[in-house]
Short mmCIF file of C-alpha atoms in Angstrom, two decimals:
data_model
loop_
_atom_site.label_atom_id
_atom_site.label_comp_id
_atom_site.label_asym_id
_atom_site.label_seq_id
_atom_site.Cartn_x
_atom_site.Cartn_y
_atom_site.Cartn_z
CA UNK A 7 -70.46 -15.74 -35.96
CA UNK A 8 -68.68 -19.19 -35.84
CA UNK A 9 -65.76 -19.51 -38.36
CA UNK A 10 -66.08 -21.90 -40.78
CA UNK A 11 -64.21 -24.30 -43.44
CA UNK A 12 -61.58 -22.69 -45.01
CA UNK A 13 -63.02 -19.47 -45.09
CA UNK A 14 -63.22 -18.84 -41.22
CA UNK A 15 -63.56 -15.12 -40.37
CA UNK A 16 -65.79 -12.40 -42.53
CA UNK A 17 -64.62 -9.58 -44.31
CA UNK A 18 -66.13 -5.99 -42.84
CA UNK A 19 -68.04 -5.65 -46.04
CA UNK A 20 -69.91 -8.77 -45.50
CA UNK A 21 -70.47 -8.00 -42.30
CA UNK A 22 -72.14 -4.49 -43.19
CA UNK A 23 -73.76 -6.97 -45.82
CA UNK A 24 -75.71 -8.94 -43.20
CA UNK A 25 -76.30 -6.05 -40.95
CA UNK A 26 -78.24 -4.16 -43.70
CA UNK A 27 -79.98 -6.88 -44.26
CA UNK A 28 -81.18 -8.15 -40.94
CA UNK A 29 -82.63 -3.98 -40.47
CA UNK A 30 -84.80 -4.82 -43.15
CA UNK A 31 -86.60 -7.34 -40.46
CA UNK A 32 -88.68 -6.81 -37.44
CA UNK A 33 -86.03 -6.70 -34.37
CA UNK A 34 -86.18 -4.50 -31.91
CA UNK A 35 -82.22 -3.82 -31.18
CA UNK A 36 -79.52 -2.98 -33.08
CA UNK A 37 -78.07 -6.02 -35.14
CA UNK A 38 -73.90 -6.05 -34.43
CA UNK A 39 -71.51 -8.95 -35.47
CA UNK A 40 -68.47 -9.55 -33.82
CA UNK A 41 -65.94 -12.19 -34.48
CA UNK A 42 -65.03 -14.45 -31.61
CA UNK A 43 -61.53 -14.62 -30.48
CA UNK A 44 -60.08 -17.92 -32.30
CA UNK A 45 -56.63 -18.62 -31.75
CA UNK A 46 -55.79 -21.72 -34.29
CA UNK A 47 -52.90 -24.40 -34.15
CA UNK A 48 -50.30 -25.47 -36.38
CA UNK A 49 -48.79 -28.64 -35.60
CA UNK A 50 -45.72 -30.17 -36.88
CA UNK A 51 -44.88 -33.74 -36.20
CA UNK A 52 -41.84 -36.21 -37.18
CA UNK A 53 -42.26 -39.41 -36.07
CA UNK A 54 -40.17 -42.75 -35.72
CA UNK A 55 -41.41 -45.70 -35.77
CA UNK A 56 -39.87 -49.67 -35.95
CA UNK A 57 -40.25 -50.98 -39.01
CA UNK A 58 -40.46 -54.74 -37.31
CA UNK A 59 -43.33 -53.62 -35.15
CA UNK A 60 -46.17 -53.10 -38.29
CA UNK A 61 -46.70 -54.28 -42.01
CA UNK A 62 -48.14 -50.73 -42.47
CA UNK A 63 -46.47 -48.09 -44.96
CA UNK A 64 -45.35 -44.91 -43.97
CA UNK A 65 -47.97 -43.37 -45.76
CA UNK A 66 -50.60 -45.75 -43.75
CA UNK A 67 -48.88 -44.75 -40.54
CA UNK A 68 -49.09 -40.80 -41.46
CA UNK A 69 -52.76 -41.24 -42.30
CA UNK A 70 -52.99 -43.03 -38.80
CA UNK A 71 -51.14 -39.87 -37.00
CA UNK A 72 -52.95 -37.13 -38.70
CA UNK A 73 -56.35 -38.70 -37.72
CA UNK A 74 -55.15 -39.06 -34.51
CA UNK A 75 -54.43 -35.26 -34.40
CA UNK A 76 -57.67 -34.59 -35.66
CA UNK A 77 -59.72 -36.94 -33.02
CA UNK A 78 -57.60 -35.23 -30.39
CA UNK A 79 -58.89 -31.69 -31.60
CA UNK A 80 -62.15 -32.80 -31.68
CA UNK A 81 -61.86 -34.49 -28.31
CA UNK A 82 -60.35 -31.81 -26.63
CA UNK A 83 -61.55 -28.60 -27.66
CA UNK A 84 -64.99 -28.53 -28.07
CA UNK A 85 -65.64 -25.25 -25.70
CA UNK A 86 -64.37 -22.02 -25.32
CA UNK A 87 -61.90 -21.64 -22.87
CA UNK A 88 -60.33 -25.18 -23.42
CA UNK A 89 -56.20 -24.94 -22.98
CA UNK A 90 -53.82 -27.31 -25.23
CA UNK A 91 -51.81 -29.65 -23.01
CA UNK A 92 -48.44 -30.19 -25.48
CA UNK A 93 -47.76 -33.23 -23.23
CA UNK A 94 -51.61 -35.05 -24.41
CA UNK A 95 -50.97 -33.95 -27.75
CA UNK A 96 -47.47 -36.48 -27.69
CA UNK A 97 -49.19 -38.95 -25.86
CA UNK A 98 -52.18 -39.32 -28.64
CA UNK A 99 -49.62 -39.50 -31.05
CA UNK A 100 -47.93 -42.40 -29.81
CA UNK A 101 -50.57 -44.04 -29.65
CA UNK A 102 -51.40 -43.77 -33.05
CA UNK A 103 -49.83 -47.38 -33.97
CA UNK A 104 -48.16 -49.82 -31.53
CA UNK A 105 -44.77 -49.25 -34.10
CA UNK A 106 -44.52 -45.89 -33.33
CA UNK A 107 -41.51 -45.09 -31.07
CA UNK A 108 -41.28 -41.51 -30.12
CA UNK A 109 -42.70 -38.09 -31.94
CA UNK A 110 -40.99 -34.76 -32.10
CA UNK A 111 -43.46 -31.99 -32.41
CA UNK A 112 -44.19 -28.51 -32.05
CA UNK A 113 -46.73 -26.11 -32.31
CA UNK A 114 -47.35 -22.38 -33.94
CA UNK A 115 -50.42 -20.13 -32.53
CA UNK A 116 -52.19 -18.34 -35.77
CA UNK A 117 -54.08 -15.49 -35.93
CA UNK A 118 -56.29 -15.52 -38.94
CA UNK A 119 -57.61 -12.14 -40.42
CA UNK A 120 -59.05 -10.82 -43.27
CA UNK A 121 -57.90 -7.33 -44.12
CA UNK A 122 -59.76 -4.68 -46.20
CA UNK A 123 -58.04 -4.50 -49.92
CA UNK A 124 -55.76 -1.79 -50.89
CA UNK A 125 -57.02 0.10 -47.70
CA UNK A 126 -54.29 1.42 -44.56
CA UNK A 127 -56.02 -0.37 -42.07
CA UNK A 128 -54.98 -1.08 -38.44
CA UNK A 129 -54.68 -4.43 -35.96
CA UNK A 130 -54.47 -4.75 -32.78
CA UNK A 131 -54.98 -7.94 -30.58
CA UNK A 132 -53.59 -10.81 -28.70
CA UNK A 133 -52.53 -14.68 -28.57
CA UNK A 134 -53.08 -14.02 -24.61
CA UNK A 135 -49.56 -16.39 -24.36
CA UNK A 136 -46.21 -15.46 -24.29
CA UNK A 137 -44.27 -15.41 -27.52
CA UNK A 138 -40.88 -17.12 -27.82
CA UNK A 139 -38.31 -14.62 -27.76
CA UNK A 140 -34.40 -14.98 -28.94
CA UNK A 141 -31.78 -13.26 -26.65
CA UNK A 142 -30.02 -12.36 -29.60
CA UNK A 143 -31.33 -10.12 -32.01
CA UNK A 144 -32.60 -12.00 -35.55
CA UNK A 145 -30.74 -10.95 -38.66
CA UNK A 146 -31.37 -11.18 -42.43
CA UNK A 147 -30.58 -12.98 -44.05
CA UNK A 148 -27.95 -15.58 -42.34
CA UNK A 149 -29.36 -17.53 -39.64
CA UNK A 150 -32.59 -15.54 -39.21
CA UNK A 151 -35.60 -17.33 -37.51
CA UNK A 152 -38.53 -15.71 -37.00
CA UNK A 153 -40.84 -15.59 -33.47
CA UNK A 154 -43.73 -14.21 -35.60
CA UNK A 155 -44.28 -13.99 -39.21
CA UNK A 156 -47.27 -14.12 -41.21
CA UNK A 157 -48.63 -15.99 -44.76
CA UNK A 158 -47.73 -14.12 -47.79
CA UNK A 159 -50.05 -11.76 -49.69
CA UNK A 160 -49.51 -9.31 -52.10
CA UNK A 161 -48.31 -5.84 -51.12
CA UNK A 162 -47.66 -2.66 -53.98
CA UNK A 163 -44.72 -0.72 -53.35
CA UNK A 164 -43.95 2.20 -56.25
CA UNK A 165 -45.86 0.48 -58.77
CA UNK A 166 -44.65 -2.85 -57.99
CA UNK A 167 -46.36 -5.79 -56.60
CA UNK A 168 -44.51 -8.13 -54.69
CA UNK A 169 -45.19 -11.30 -52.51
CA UNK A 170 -44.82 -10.10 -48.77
CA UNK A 171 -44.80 -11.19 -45.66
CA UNK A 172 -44.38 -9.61 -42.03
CA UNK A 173 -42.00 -11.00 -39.50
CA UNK A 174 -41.13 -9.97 -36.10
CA UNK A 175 -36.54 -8.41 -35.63
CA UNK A 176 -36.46 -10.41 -32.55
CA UNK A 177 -36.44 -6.85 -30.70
CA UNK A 178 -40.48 -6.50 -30.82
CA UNK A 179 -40.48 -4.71 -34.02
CA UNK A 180 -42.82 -5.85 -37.13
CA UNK A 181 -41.27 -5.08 -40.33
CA UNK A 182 -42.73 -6.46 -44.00
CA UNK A 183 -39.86 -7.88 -46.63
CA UNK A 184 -39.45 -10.05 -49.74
CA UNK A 185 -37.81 -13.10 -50.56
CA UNK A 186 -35.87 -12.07 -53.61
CA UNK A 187 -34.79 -14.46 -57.01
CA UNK A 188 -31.63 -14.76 -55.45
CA UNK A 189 -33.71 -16.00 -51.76
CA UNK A 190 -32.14 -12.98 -50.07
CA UNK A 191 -34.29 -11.50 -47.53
CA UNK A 192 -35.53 -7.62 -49.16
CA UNK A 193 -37.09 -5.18 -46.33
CA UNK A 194 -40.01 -3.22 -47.78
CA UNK A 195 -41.40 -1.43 -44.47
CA UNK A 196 -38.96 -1.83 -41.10
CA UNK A 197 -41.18 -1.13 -38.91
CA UNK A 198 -45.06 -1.44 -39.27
CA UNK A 199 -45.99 -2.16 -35.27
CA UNK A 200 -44.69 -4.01 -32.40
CA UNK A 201 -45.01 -7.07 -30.74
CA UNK A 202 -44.74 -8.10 -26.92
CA UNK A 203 -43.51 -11.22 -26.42
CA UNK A 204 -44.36 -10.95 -22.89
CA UNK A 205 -48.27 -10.78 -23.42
CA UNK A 206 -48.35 -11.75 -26.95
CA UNK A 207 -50.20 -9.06 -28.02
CA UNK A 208 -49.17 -7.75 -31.66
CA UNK A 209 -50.24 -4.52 -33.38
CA UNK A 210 -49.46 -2.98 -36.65
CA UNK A 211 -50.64 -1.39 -39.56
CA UNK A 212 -50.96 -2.16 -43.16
CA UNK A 213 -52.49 -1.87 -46.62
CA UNK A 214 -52.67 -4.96 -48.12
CA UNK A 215 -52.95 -5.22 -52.27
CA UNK A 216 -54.13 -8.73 -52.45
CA UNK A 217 -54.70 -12.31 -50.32
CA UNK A 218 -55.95 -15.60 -50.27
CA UNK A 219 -58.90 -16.48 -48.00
CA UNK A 220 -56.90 -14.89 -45.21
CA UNK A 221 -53.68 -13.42 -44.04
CA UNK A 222 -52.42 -16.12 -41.01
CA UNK A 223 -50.49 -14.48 -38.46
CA UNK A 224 -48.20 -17.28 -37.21
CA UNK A 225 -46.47 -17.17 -33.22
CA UNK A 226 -44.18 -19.33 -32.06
CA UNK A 227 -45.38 -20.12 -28.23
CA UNK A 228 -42.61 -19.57 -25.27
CA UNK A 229 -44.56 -22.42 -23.27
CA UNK A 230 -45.46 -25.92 -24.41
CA UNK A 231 -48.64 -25.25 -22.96
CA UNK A 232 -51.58 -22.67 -24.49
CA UNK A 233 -53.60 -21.45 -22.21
CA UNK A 234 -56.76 -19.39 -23.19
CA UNK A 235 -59.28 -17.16 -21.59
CA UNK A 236 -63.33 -17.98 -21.50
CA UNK A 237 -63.68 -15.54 -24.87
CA UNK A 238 -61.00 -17.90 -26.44
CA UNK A 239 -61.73 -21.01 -28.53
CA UNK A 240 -58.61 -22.95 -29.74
CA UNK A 241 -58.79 -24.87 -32.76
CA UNK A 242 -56.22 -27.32 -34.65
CA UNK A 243 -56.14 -25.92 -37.75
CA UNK A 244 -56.24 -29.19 -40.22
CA UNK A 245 -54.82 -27.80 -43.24
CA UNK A 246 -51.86 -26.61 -40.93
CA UNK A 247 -50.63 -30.39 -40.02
CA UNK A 248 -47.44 -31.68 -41.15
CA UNK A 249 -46.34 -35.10 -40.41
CA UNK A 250 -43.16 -36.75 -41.22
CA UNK A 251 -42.89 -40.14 -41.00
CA UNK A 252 -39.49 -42.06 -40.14
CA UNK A 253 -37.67 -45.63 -38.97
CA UNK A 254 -36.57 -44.86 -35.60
CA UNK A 255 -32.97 -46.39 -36.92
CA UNK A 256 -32.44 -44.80 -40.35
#
């Protein structure tokens, strides 16, 4: 099944849903449905342009760059198998208005999935890049910058349910913490799986008391480049673009 919309990768029980159902009918094999191997893009952007060179307003210009983003999505990956070229990506966005000077921007892989509620339940798979990787070993809270982290969701601890979120210790451990009312970092599990910043595969294991649509497994790439496999279909996830906007001179 194709993701879709906002809601891009089915839950096991509406999966089992569908399955029932298409038994019911006259095929002759067994019905199985397997999600295809998405890796999505988040894409960050600050851009300067000259304020001489247009009479358009910054939020004209950051409509212009967003659809630009979006036409070069839909330009570029339209089959599986299709790599991202960071270096096209700039290039489309300076082209976006004849004012615009230079762009800054970066990229995140995300994983999307959509975990079982309240149920201990395991992952396992891969961006199928390498994963940026610190030489020094990420602390909390000072100064700490995460390679992997994911969206929050709700996670019960003693009774208690908090707003969690898992992020990699820069040494290939995945641990789950808290942001407290004081923003201090608060570990709840330090160590739930592993990640391999060599192969960008990431496993771990958790029981998740509530989410959103999905939990998004964010990776920051160790290449401009992301290169996929023929099972692989990348995607620029739209509600994941920022843009920022800016006179080259300010």
């Amino acid at each position: 099944l194709k993701p879709y919309g906002s809601n891009p990768i089915l839950s096991d029980t509406v999966k089992e849903s569908i399955t029932k159902y298409l038994r019911t009918k006259n095929i002759t094999t067994e019905p199985i449905i397997q999600d295809p191997e998405y890796i999505y893009l988040e894409v960050t952007s600050d851009v300067r342009y000259n304020p001489d060179a247009t009479t358009k307003s910054i939020g004209q210009l950051r409509t212009d760059v967003v659809n630009q983003i979006k036409n070069f999505n839909n330009t570029n990956f339209t089959e599986f198998g299709n790599d991202f070229r960071k270096s096209q990506l700039i290039t489309n966005i300076d082209e976006a208005n004849l004012s615009v000077v230079s762009n800054d921007t970066s990229i995140r892989m995300v994983y999307k999935i959509a975990p079982i509620i309240a149920t201990n339940q395991s992952f396992d798979f891969s961006f199928g890049n390498p994963i940026y990787n610190s030489t020094q070993q990420f602390k909390y809270p000072d100064g700490f910058v995460e390679s992997v982290q994911s969206s929050f969701f709700s996670y019960e601890k003693n009774g208690t349910i908090y707003s969690a979120r898992i992020s990699d210790d820069g040494k290939g451990i995945l641990r789950l913490y808290y942001v407290s009312s004081n923003d201090s970092v608060v570990e709840l599990q330090d160590n739930i799986g592993s990640v391999n910043y060599r192969t960008g595969r990431i496993r771990f294991t958790i029981n998740v008391y509530d989410y959103i649509q999905t939990v998004d497994i964010y990776a920051k790439p160790a290449r401009a480049d992301v290169v996929v496999k023929e099972n692989k279909f990348l995607e620029i996830d739209f509600d994941k673009i920022s843009v920022s906007v800016n006179p080259y001179r300010s």
